[in-house]
Coordinates of C-alpha atoms and ligand atoms in Angstrom, one line a residue:
M1 CA -26.8 -12.0 5.1
L2 CA -23.6 -12.0 2.7
I3 CA -24.7 -8.5 1.4
D4 CA -25.1 -6.9 5.0
E5 CA -21.5 -8.2 5.7
I6 CA -20.1 -6.6 2.6
N7 CA -21.9 -3.3 3.0
R8 CA -20.5 -2.8 6.5
R9 CA -16.7 -3.3 5.5
R10 CA -14.1 -0.8 4.9
T11 CA -10.8 -2.1 4.0
F12 CA -8.0 0.4 3.4
A13 CA -4.5 1.3 4.0
I14 CA -2.7 4.5 5.5
I15 CA 0.1 5.7 3.2
S16 CA 2.7 8.4 3.7
H17 CA 6.3 9.5 3.4
P18 CA 8.2 8.1 6.5
D19 CA 7.6 10.4 9.6
A20 CA 4.5 12.1 8.5
G21 CA 2.6 10.3 11.2
K22 CA 1.2 7.1 9.7
T23 CA 1.8 5.0 12.8
T24 CA 0.5 7.6 15.1
L25 CA -2.6 8.0 13.1
T26 CA -3.0 4.2 13.0
E27 CA -2.5 4.0 16.5
K28 CA -5.4 6.7 17.2
L29 CA -7.8 4.9 14.9
L30 CA -7.4 1.8 16.9
L31 CA -8.0 3.5 20.0
F32 CA -11.2 4.6 18.8
G33 CA -12.0 1.1 17.5
G34 CA -11.2 -0.3 20.9
A35 CA -8.8 -2.4 19.4
I36 CA -6.1 -1.0 21.7
H37 CA -6.4 0.7 25.0
V38 CA -3.2 2.8 25.4
A39 CA -1.4 4.9 23.2
G40 CA 2.0 3.4 22.2
A41 CA 0.8 0.0 21.8
V42 CA 1.5 -0.1 18.1
K43 CA 5.1 0.0 17.3
S44 CA 4.0 -1.6 13.9
N45 CA 6.5 -3.1 11.5
K46 CA 8.5 0.0 11.6
I47 CA 11.9 -0.4 10.6
R48 CA 13.9 2.7 11.7
K49 CA 15.0 4.9 9.0
T50 CA 18.8 4.7 9.9
A51 CA 21.4 5.0 7.2
T52 CA 23.0 1.7 8.1
S53 CA 20.4 -1.0 8.3
D54 CA 20.4 -3.1 11.5
W55 CA 19.4 -6.4 10.2
M56 CA 18.7 -8.1 13.6
E57 CA 16.3 -5.3 14.2
I58 CA 14.6 -6.1 11.0
E59 CA 14.2 -9.7 12.1
K60 CA 12.8 -8.8 15.3
Q61 CA 10.4 -6.5 13.5
R62 CA 9.4 -9.1 11.0
G63 CA 7.9 -11.0 13.9
I64 CA 5.9 -8.2 15.2
S65 CA 4.6 -7.2 11.7
V66 CA 2.6 -10.3 11.2
A67 CA 0.3 -9.1 14.0
T68 CA 0.1 -5.6 12.6
S69 CA -0.2 -6.6 9.0
V70 CA -3.8 -6.2 9.0
M71 CA -5.9 -4.6 11.9
G72 CA -9.4 -5.2 12.1
F73 CA -12.1 -3.7 14.5
D74 CA -15.7 -2.8 14.8
Y75 CA -16.5 0.8 14.8
G76 CA -20.3 1.4 15.2
D77 CA -22.0 -0.9 12.7
Y78 CA -18.8 -1.0 10.6
K79 CA -16.0 -3.4 10.4
V80 CA -12.9 -1.6 9.6
N81 CA -9.8 -3.3 8.3
I82 CA -6.6 -1.3 8.1
L83 CA -3.7 -2.9 6.3
D84 CA -0.4 -1.9 7.2
T85 CA 2.3 -0.9 4.7
P86 CA 6.1 -1.1 5.6
G87 CA 7.5 2.2 6.4
H88 CA 10.9 1.5 4.9
Q89 CA 11.0 2.7 1.3
D90 CA 13.4 -0.4 0.4
F91 CA 10.1 -2.5 0.9
A92 CA 8.0 -0.2 -1.6
E93 CA 7.0 -3.3 -3.7
D94 CA 5.4 -4.8 -0.7
T95 CA 3.4 -1.6 -0.2
Y96 CA 2.4 -1.7 -3.9
R97 CA 1.0 -5.1 -3.4
T98 CA -0.8 -4.1 -0.4
L99 CA -2.7 -1.5 -2.3
T100 CA -4.1 -4.2 -4.7
A101 CA -5.9 -5.5 -1.5
V102 CA -7.6 -2.2 -0.4
D103 CA -10.8 -0.3 -1.5
S104 CA -9.5 2.9 -0.4
V105 CA -6.5 4.8 1.0
I106 CA -5.9 7.6 3.6
I107 CA -2.7 9.6 2.6
V108 CA -0.9 11.5 5.6
I109 CA 0.9 14.5 4.9
D110 CA 3.2 16.5 7.1
S111 CA 1.8 20.3 7.1
A112 CA 5.4 21.6 7.3
K113 CA 6.9 19.3 4.7
G114 CA 4.0 19.0 2.1
V115 CA 4.0 16.3 -0.5
E116 CA 7.1 14.2 -0.4
T117 CA 8.6 11.6 -2.6
Q118 CA 7.3 8.5 -1.2
T119 CA 3.8 9.9 -1.2
R120 CA 4.0 10.9 -4.7
K121 CA 5.1 7.5 -5.9
L122 CA 2.5 5.7 -3.9
M123 CA -0.2 8.0 -5.3
E124 CA 0.9 7.0 -8.8
V125 CA -0.2 3.4 -7.9
C126 CA -3.6 4.7 -6.3
R127 CA -4.1 6.7 -9.6
M128 CA -3.4 3.8 -11.8
R129 CA -5.8 1.7 -9.9
K130 CA -8.5 4.5 -9.5
T131 CA -8.4 4.0 -5.8
P132 CA -10.3 6.6 -3.7
V133 CA -8.1 8.6 -1.4
I134 CA -8.7 10.8 1.5
V135 CA -6.0 13.4 2.4
F136 CA -5.1 14.1 6.2
I137 CA -2.8 16.9 6.7
N138 CA -1.1 16.3 10.1
K139 CA 0.9 18.2 12.6
L140 CA -1.3 21.2 12.8
D141 CA 0.2 21.7 16.3
R142 CA 3.4 22.8 14.5
E143 CA 4.1 25.9 12.3
G144 CA 3.5 24.5 8.9
K145 CA 2.8 25.7 5.2
D146 CA -0.2 27.9 4.4
P147 CA -3.2 25.6 4.1
F148 CA -4.2 27.0 0.7
D149 CA -0.6 26.6 -0.4
L150 CA -0.8 22.9 0.8
L151 CA -4.1 22.3 -1.2
D152 CA -2.4 23.5 -4.2
E153 CA 0.6 21.5 -3.7
V154 CA -1.4 18.1 -3.3
E155 CA -3.4 19.1 -6.3
A156 CA -0.5 19.8 -8.5
E157 CA 1.8 17.1 -7.1
L158 CA -0.7 14.3 -6.7
Q159 CA -2.5 15.3 -9.7
I160 CA -5.9 15.0 -8.1
K161 CA -8.6 17.3 -7.5
V162 CA -9.2 18.3 -3.6
R163 CA -12.0 19.3 -1.7
P164 CA -11.3 20.6 2.1
L165 CA -13.8 19.1 4.6
S166 CA -12.2 20.8 7.4
W167 CA -10.4 23.9 7.8
P168 CA -7.7 25.0 10.4
I169 CA -8.0 28.1 12.6
D170 CA -4.5 29.3 12.8
M171 CA -1.6 26.9 13.5
G172 CA 1.5 26.0 15.6
Q173 CA 1.7 27.6 19.0
S174 CA -1.6 29.4 18.4
F175 CA -3.6 26.6 16.8
K176 CA -7.2 26.8 17.8
G177 CA -8.9 24.1 16.1
V178 CA -10.7 23.3 12.8
Y179 CA -14.1 24.2 11.3
N180 CA -15.6 20.9 10.4
I181 CA -17.1 21.6 6.9
F182 CA -18.3 18.1 6.5
E183 CA -20.4 18.1 9.8
K184 CA -20.8 21.8 10.1
K185 CA -19.1 21.7 13.4
L186 CA -16.4 23.7 15.4
D187 CA -13.9 21.4 16.7
L188 CA -11.7 23.3 19.5
Y189 CA -8.3 22.0 20.1
T190 CA -6.8 21.3 23.4
P191 CA -3.3 19.8 23.2
S192 CA -3.6 16.4 24.8
K193 CA -2.7 12.9 23.6
Q194 CA -5.7 11.1 25.1
T195 CA -8.7 13.5 25.1
V196 CA -11.1 13.5 22.2
T197 CA -11.9 16.9 20.4
E198 CA -14.5 19.1 22.0
S199 CA -17.0 20.0 19.2
V200 CA -19.8 22.5 19.1
E201 CA -22.4 22.3 16.5
F202 CA -22.1 25.5 14.1
K203 CA -24.3 25.5 11.2
D204 CA -23.5 29.2 10.1
I205 CA -20.2 30.5 10.7
H206 CA -21.4 34.0 10.2
H207 CA -23.2 33.9 13.5
P208 CA -21.8 36.2 16.2
E209 CA -21.3 33.1 18.5
L210 CA -18.4 32.3 16.7
E211 CA -16.4 35.0 18.7
K212 CA -17.3 33.3 21.9
Y213 CA -14.9 30.5 20.9
V214 CA -12.2 32.1 18.8
S215 CA -10.8 35.5 18.8
Q216 CA -12.3 38.4 16.5
T217 CA -9.0 38.0 14.1
N218 CA -9.6 34.1 14.0
A219 CA -13.1 34.4 13.3
D220 CA -12.7 37.1 10.4
K221 CA -10.2 34.9 8.9
L222 CA -12.2 31.7 9.1
R223 CA -15.1 33.3 7.5
T224 CA -13.1 34.7 4.6
D225 CA -11.3 31.5 4.1
I226 CA -14.5 29.6 4.1
E227 CA -16.1 32.1 1.7
L228 CA -13.2 31.5 -0.6
I229 CA -13.3 27.8 -0.2
E230 CA -16.9 27.7 -1.2
G231 CA -16.2 29.8 -4.2
V232 CA -13.1 28.0 -5.4
Y233 CA -13.8 24.4 -4.7
P234 CA -16.7 22.5 -6.1
E235 CA -19.3 21.0 -3.9
F236 CA -18.2 17.8 -2.2
E237 CA -19.7 14.9 -4.3
T238 CA -19.2 11.5 -2.8
A239 CA -19.4 9.8 -6.4
D240 CA -16.3 11.9 -7.6
Y241 CA -14.5 10.8 -4.6
L242 CA -15.4 7.1 -5.1
K243 CA -14.3 7.4 -8.8
G244 CA -10.8 8.4 -7.6
E245 CA -11.1 11.8 -9.0
L246 CA -11.6 13.8 -6.0
A247 CA -9.8 13.7 -2.6
P248 CA -11.4 15.2 0.4
V249 CA -8.9 16.9 2.8
F250 CA -9.0 17.0 6.5
F251 CA -6.5 18.9 8.9
G252 CA -5.4 17.7 12.3
S253 CA -2.8 16.3 14.7
A254 CA -2.7 12.7 15.0
L255 CA -0.4 13.1 18.1
N256 CA -2.7 15.0 19.9
N257 CA -5.7 13.0 18.9
F258 CA -7.2 16.1 17.1
G259 CA -9.2 15.7 14.0
V260 CA -9.0 11.9 14.0
K261 CA -12.5 10.8 15.1
E262 CA -13.9 13.4 12.7
L263 CA -11.8 11.7 9.9
L264 CA -12.8 8.2 10.9
D265 CA -16.5 9.2 11.2
C266 CA -16.5 10.6 7.7
F267 CA -14.3 7.9 6.3
V268 CA -17.0 5.0 7.5
K269 CA -19.6 7.1 6.0
I270 CA -18.2 7.7 2.5
A271 CA -15.4 5.1 2.0
P272 CA -16.3 2.4 -0.6
T273 CA -17.4 -1.1 0.6
P274 CA -15.5 -3.9 -1.0
R275 CA -15.4 -3.3 -4.7
P276 CA -15.6 -5.6 -7.7
I277 CA -12.0 -7.1 -8.6
Q278 CA -11.0 -7.6 -12.3
A279 CA -9.9 -11.2 -13.1
E280 CA -8.5 -12.1 -16.4
E281 CA -11.7 -14.1 -17.1
R282 CA -14.3 -11.5 -15.9
L283 CA -15.2 -8.8 -13.4
V284 CA -15.8 -10.5 -10.0
H285 CA -18.5 -9.0 -7.6
P286 CA -18.3 -9.2 -4.0
E287 CA -21.9 -10.3 -3.5
E288 CA -21.5 -13.4 -5.7
E289 CA -22.2 -16.5 -3.8
A290 CA -19.3 -18.4 -4.8
F291 CA -16.0 -17.8 -2.9
S292 CA -12.9 -16.3 -4.4
G293 CA -9.8 -14.7 -3.1
F294 CA -6.3 -14.0 -3.9
V295 CA -2.7 -14.1 -2.2
F296 CA -1.3 -10.5 -2.0
K297 CA 1.4 -11.0 0.4
I298 CA 3.3 -14.0 2.1
H299 CA 5.1 -13.8 5.2
A300 CA 7.9 -16.1 6.2
N301 CA 8.0 -17.6 9.5
M302 CA 10.6 -16.7 11.9
D303 CA 11.4 -20.2 12.8
P304 CA 14.2 -21.4 10.4
N305 CA 13.5 -25.1 11.1
H306 CA 10.2 -25.3 9.7
R307 CA 9.7 -23.4 6.5
S308 CA 6.2 -22.3 7.2
C309 CA 4.7 -19.1 6.1
I310 CA 1.4 -17.4 6.3
A311 CA -0.2 -16.4 2.9
F312 CA -2.3 -13.4 3.3
V313 CA -5.5 -13.6 1.1
K314 CA -8.0 -11.0 0.4
I315 CA -11.4 -12.2 0.0
C316 CA -13.1 -11.0 -3.4
S317 CA -16.5 -12.7 -3.3
G318 CA -18.6 -15.0 -1.5
K319 CA -18.1 -16.6 2.1
F320 CA -15.0 -18.3 3.1
E321 CA -15.4 -21.0 5.5
R322 CA -13.0 -23.0 7.6
N323 CA -12.4 -26.8 6.6
V324 CA -14.2 -26.3 3.2
P325 CA -12.2 -27.4 0.2
Y326 CA -11.4 -24.6 -2.1
K327 CA -9.6 -24.8 -5.5
H328 CA -6.0 -23.8 -5.7
V329 CA -6.2 -22.5 -9.3
R330 CA -2.6 -22.8 -10.2
F331 CA -2.3 -26.4 -8.9
N332 CA -5.8 -27.2 -10.1
K333 CA -6.3 -29.0 -6.6
M334 CA -8.7 -28.8 -3.9
L335 CA -7.2 -27.5 -0.5
K336 CA -9.0 -27.4 2.9
F337 CA -7.8 -25.1 5.8
S338 CA -8.2 -26.0 9.2
A339 CA -6.6 -23.1 10.8
P340 CA -7.3 -19.7 8.8
T341 CA -6.6 -16.7 11.0
A342 CA -8.2 -13.4 11.1
F343 CA -6.7 -10.3 12.6
M344 CA -8.9 -8.4 15.1
A345 CA -7.7 -6.1 18.0
Q346 CA -4.1 -7.1 17.1
K347 CA -4.7 -10.7 17.9
K348 CA -4.6 -13.4 15.5
S349 CA -7.2 -16.1 16.1
V350 CA -8.7 -19.0 14.1
V351 CA -11.9 -17.8 12.4
D352 CA -14.8 -20.0 10.9
E353 CA -15.8 -17.6 8.2
A354 CA -14.7 -14.3 6.5
F355 CA -16.3 -12.1 4.2
P356 CA -15.2 -9.9 1.2
G357 CA -13.1 -7.2 2.4
D358 CA -11.6 -9.3 4.8
I359 CA -8.1 -10.5 4.9
I360 CA -7.3 -14.0 6.3
G361 CA -4.1 -15.6 7.0
L362 CA -3.5 -19.2 5.9
P363 CA -0.6 -21.2 7.3
D364 CA 1.4 -22.5 4.4
T365 CA 4.3 -24.7 3.6
G366 CA 5.1 -23.4 0.2
N367 CA 2.0 -23.9 -1.8
F368 CA 1.3 -20.3 -2.3
K369 CA 3.0 -17.6 -4.3
I370 CA 1.8 -14.1 -4.9
G371 CA -0.9 -13.7 -7.1
D372 CA -2.4 -17.1 -6.5
S373 CA -6.2 -17.4 -6.6
L374 CA -8.5 -19.7 -4.6
T375 CA -12.2 -20.5 -5.5
S376 CA -15.0 -22.4 -4.9
G377 CA -14.1 -24.1 -8.3
E378 CA -14.0 -21.5 -10.9
D379 CA -10.8 -20.8 -13.0
L380 CA -10.1 -17.3 -12.0
H381 CA -6.8 -15.4 -12.3
F382 CA -6.9 -12.0 -10.6
K383 CA -5.1 -8.9 -12.4
G384 CA -3.5 -6.2 -10.8
L385 CA -0.4 -7.6 -8.9
P386 CA 2.2 -5.9 -11.3
S387 CA 5.9 -6.0 -10.7
F388 CA 7.7 -2.8 -11.1
S389 CA 11.1 -2.3 -12.7
P390 CA 13.5 -2.5 -10.1
E391 CA 15.9 0.1 -9.1
M392 CA 18.9 -1.9 -8.4
F393 CA 20.6 -4.9 -9.7
K394 CA 23.2 -7.6 -8.8
Y395 CA 24.4 -10.8 -10.2
I396 CA 23.8 -13.6 -7.6
E397 CA 26.4 -16.4 -7.4
N398 CA 26.6 -19.6 -5.4
A399 CA 29.4 -19.4 -3.0
D400 CA 29.1 -22.9 -1.8
P401 CA 29.1 -25.4 -4.8
M402 CA 28.1 -28.1 -2.5
K403 CA 24.7 -26.3 -1.8
A404 CA 23.5 -25.5 -5.3
K405 CA 20.2 -27.2 -5.1
Q406 CA 19.3 -25.4 -1.7
M407 CA 20.5 -22.1 -3.3
N408 CA 18.2 -22.6 -6.2
K409 CA 15.2 -23.5 -4.2
G410 CA 15.8 -20.7 -1.8
I411 CA 16.0 -18.2 -4.8
D412 CA 12.8 -19.6 -6.1
Q413 CA 10.8 -19.6 -3.0
L414 CA 11.9 -16.1 -1.9
M415 CA 11.0 -14.8 -5.4
D416 CA 7.5 -16.3 -5.3
E417 CA 7.1 -14.6 -1.8
G418 CA 7.8 -11.4 -3.7
V419 CA 11.0 -10.5 -1.9
A420 CA 12.8 -9.3 -5.2
Q421 CA 12.7 -10.2 -8.7
L422 CA 14.6 -12.7 -10.8
F423 CA 15.9 -12.3 -14.1
V424 CA 18.0 -14.6 -16.1
N425 CA 20.3 -13.1 -18.7
Q426 CA 19.7 -15.1 -21.8
F427 CA 23.5 -14.3 -23.0
N428 CA 25.5 -15.6 -20.3
N429 CA 22.8 -17.6 -18.2
R430 CA 23.5 -15.8 -15.1
K431 CA 20.9 -14.9 -12.6
I432 CA 20.1 -11.3 -11.9
I433 CA 18.3 -10.2 -8.7
G434 CA 16.5 -6.8 -9.1
T435 CA 15.3 -4.9 -5.8
V436 CA 14.1 -1.5 -4.9
G437 CA 16.7 -1.0 -2.1
Q438 CA 19.8 -2.3 -0.9
L439 CA 18.1 -3.8 2.3
Q440 CA 16.6 -6.3 0.2
F441 CA 19.9 -7.9 -1.0
E442 CA 20.9 -8.2 2.8
V443 CA 17.5 -9.9 3.4
I444 CA 18.0 -12.3 0.7
Q445 CA 21.5 -13.3 1.7
Y446 CA 20.6 -13.7 5.3
R447 CA 17.5 -15.8 4.6
L448 CA 19.4 -17.9 2.1
L449 CA 21.8 -18.9 4.7
H450 CA 19.6 -19.3 7.7
E451 CA 16.5 -20.8 6.0
Y452 CA 18.1 -22.7 3.2
G453 CA 21.9 -23.2 4.3
A454 CA 22.9 -21.6 1.1
Q455 CA 25.6 -19.0 0.9
C456 CA 25.3 -16.4 -2.0
R457 CA 27.7 -13.8 -3.3
W458 CA 26.8 -10.6 -5.0
E459 CA 28.7 -9.2 -8.0
P460 CA 27.9 -5.7 -9.2
L461 CA 25.9 -5.1 -12.2
N462 CA 25.2 -1.5 -13.6
L463 CA 21.9 -1.2 -15.0
Y464 CA 19.4 1.7 -15.4
K465 CA 16.2 -0.3 -16.1
A466 CA 14.7 -3.6 -16.8
C467 CA 11.7 -3.3 -19.1
W468 CA 9.1 -5.8 -20.2
I469 CA 9.0 -5.6 -24.1
E470 CA 6.3 -6.5 -26.6
S471 CA 5.3 -5.8 -30.2
D472 CA 2.7 -6.5 -32.7
H473 CA 5.4 -6.8 -35.3
P474 CA 7.2 -10.2 -34.5
E475 CA 9.9 -9.6 -37.0
E476 CA 10.9 -6.2 -35.4
L477 CA 10.9 -7.9 -32.2
E478 CA 13.2 -10.6 -33.0
N479 CA 15.3 -8.3 -34.8
F480 CA 15.6 -6.1 -31.5
K481 CA 16.3 -9.4 -29.5
K482 CA 19.3 -10.3 -31.9
R483 CA 20.8 -6.8 -31.8
K484 CA 20.6 -6.7 -28.1
Y485 CA 21.1 -10.1 -27.3
Q486 CA 23.9 -9.3 -24.4
F487 CA 21.1 -7.4 -22.8
M488 CA 18.0 -9.7 -23.1
A489 CA 16.8 -11.7 -20.0
K490 CA 13.7 -13.6 -19.0
D491 CA 11.6 -12.9 -15.8
K492 CA 10.3 -15.6 -13.9
E493 CA 7.3 -16.2 -16.2
G494 CA 9.4 -16.5 -19.2
R495 CA 8.6 -13.0 -20.5
D496 CA 11.2 -11.0 -22.5
V497 CA 12.9 -8.1 -20.5
F498 CA 15.6 -5.7 -21.8
L499 CA 18.2 -4.7 -19.4
A500 CA 18.9 -1.1 -20.3
D501 CA 22.4 0.0 -18.8
S502 CA 21.8 3.6 -19.1
S503 CA 18.8 6.1 -19.9
Y504 CA 20.5 6.9 -23.0
V505 CA 20.6 3.5 -24.3
L506 CA 16.9 3.1 -23.4
Q507 CA 16.1 6.2 -25.1
M508 CA 17.9 5.2 -28.3
A509 CA 16.2 1.8 -28.2
Q510 CA 12.9 3.5 -28.0
N511 CA 13.7 5.9 -31.1
D512 CA 15.1 3.1 -33.1
F513 CA 12.4 0.5 -32.5
K514 CA 9.2 2.4 -32.8
N515 CA 7.0 -0.6 -33.1
I516 CA 8.2 -2.0 -29.6
R517 CA 6.5 -1.1 -26.6
F518 CA 8.8 -0.8 -23.4
H519 CA 6.9 -1.4 -20.2
F520 CA 7.9 -0.3 -16.7
T521 CA 5.6 -2.7 -14.9
S522 CA 5.1 -6.4 -15.7
E523 CA 1.1 -5.8 -16.2
F524 CA 0.2 -4.1 -19.4
Ligands
G4P1 P1 5.4 7.4 10.3 O1 4.8 6.3 10.8 O2 4.6 8.0 9.2 O3 6.8 7.2 9.9 O4 5.3 8.5 11.4 P2 5.2 8.4 13.0 O5 3.6 8.3 13.3 O6 6.1 7.5 13.5 O7 5.4 9.8 13.4 C1 6.7 10.4 13.1 C2 7.0 11.6 14.3 O8 6.1 12.5 14.2 C3 6.9 11.0 15.6 O9 7.9 11.5 16.4 C4 5.5 11.3 16.0 O10 5.5 11.5 17.4 C5 5.4 12.9 15.4 N1 4.1 13.2 15.1 C6 3.0 12.4 14.5 N2 1.7 13.1 14.5 C7 2.1 14.3 15.0 C8 1.5 15.6 15.3 O11 0.2 15.7 14.9 N3 2.2 16.5 15.7 C9 3.4 16.4 16.1 N4 4.0 17.7 16.7 N5 4.2 15.4 15.9 C10 3.5 14.4 15.6 P3 9.3 10.8 16.7 O12 9.9 11.7 17.8 O13 10.0 10.7 15.5 O14 8.8 9.5 17.4 P4 8.3 9.2 18.7 O15 9.5 9.1 19.6 O16 7.3 10.1 19.4 O17 7.7 7.7 18.5

């Protein structure tokens, strides 16, 4: 039954600042799911955080990352889908898009470092979408910040209410374990990478038995801490978590496999099943009979001789079936897929059917771009795949006049894949590429050459922000565009974009043109 398949699915992403332990946690979750059998099997699409980027390394990793883009496994009655997000911040845009395809998120925080920049940014996206989040505070085997301070920090920095569902007993060298508030158990810590936590049922921590397991000092402290928690934090309500208003918090050590199973057990119980998704036309419910889905990621193939890609489709409603024709809405054309793949146990294999919450990979030769929808026939356009104002800008120039056609085609297709954003300056007609980081310029240059035989040259351009503008006052908008004609551009969809060269200029513009709205994402 469709409804049973939907109800057992949990599709989520793990997000963190680099080095907090995302890869380690992912790996331990896969171990529990039986998807891998030894630690160290997931190197993920981790691009090492070296100052100078090693491009060949990235190429190699791109190959690996197809396999680890989606990791599905069965856990008890549940089907868990973990969507991987690139660790390197230059690919943040990729991560934002992946977040549109998940129903919930686990945030990993390093107990010594607390909330870091990347976490803060990603949380903004979750907040915007009201994505339910669970926080895992990692590396308790090391000296870290005081747990109450960490909770305050999470609450203040991530702007979400928190509720601890486990509580650490000491930390670092003398870390003893956690009291599992969610399941009323005492989880005792033994440092080891492979063993599972030893758990003792413990309904009442005031019971003198507690001293059998931990020292008097630890027991006293735990009792006071728990009393304080019960006094200060509201009861945990799953509904508040599902609304994205309250984040349950767990403590543990991913490296030592401690607290991970508890996290997973709670996660499958409380995490949302595939949620309804907003299309421009209407809200689409997963249990609808008719199939629908959208492309949230395109992965280019490694083989430069065949420009083939994999389009990742998130299934929103109904059942997807192999070899059944579906409507490519932008093309208004029916297409059939003979080799859709699913990602189980790190292996890619052809599937005959897939359900809401699942991600399938469709081999593609340039039919798809990000945001495209596939349906049983209805015209649906899914919302929520915004572009964010890039942080870096450069003019892109053709360095080989004989290859102008290849160059234009290359730029077009790379932009459809979502590698970066293209703006065309309306004043001089020059093409501007906007990215989140330097690495993307290298990616574009390399791929233009190797996949399209085109050579590009970058020219510096000093811009602060690109913002999408709109107004209910057409005259004022026209006036603005006239006044700022040198700084007006169009994005790929032909929308008006203002290129502000400093924060001062932007502020002035906002002050002088009160009836114009300046947006920092393309969806408003
Ligand atoms: P990331 O994907 O979020 O970037 O982090 P990753 O899992 O790679 O973890 C970053 C580093 O932190 C790794 O060490 C990892 O072993 C370590 N780590 C993860 N969880 C824990 C934990 O619970 N306790 C402690 N003490 N360390 C933890 P590394 O030396 O950078 O890499 P590696 O050589 O171990 O792979």
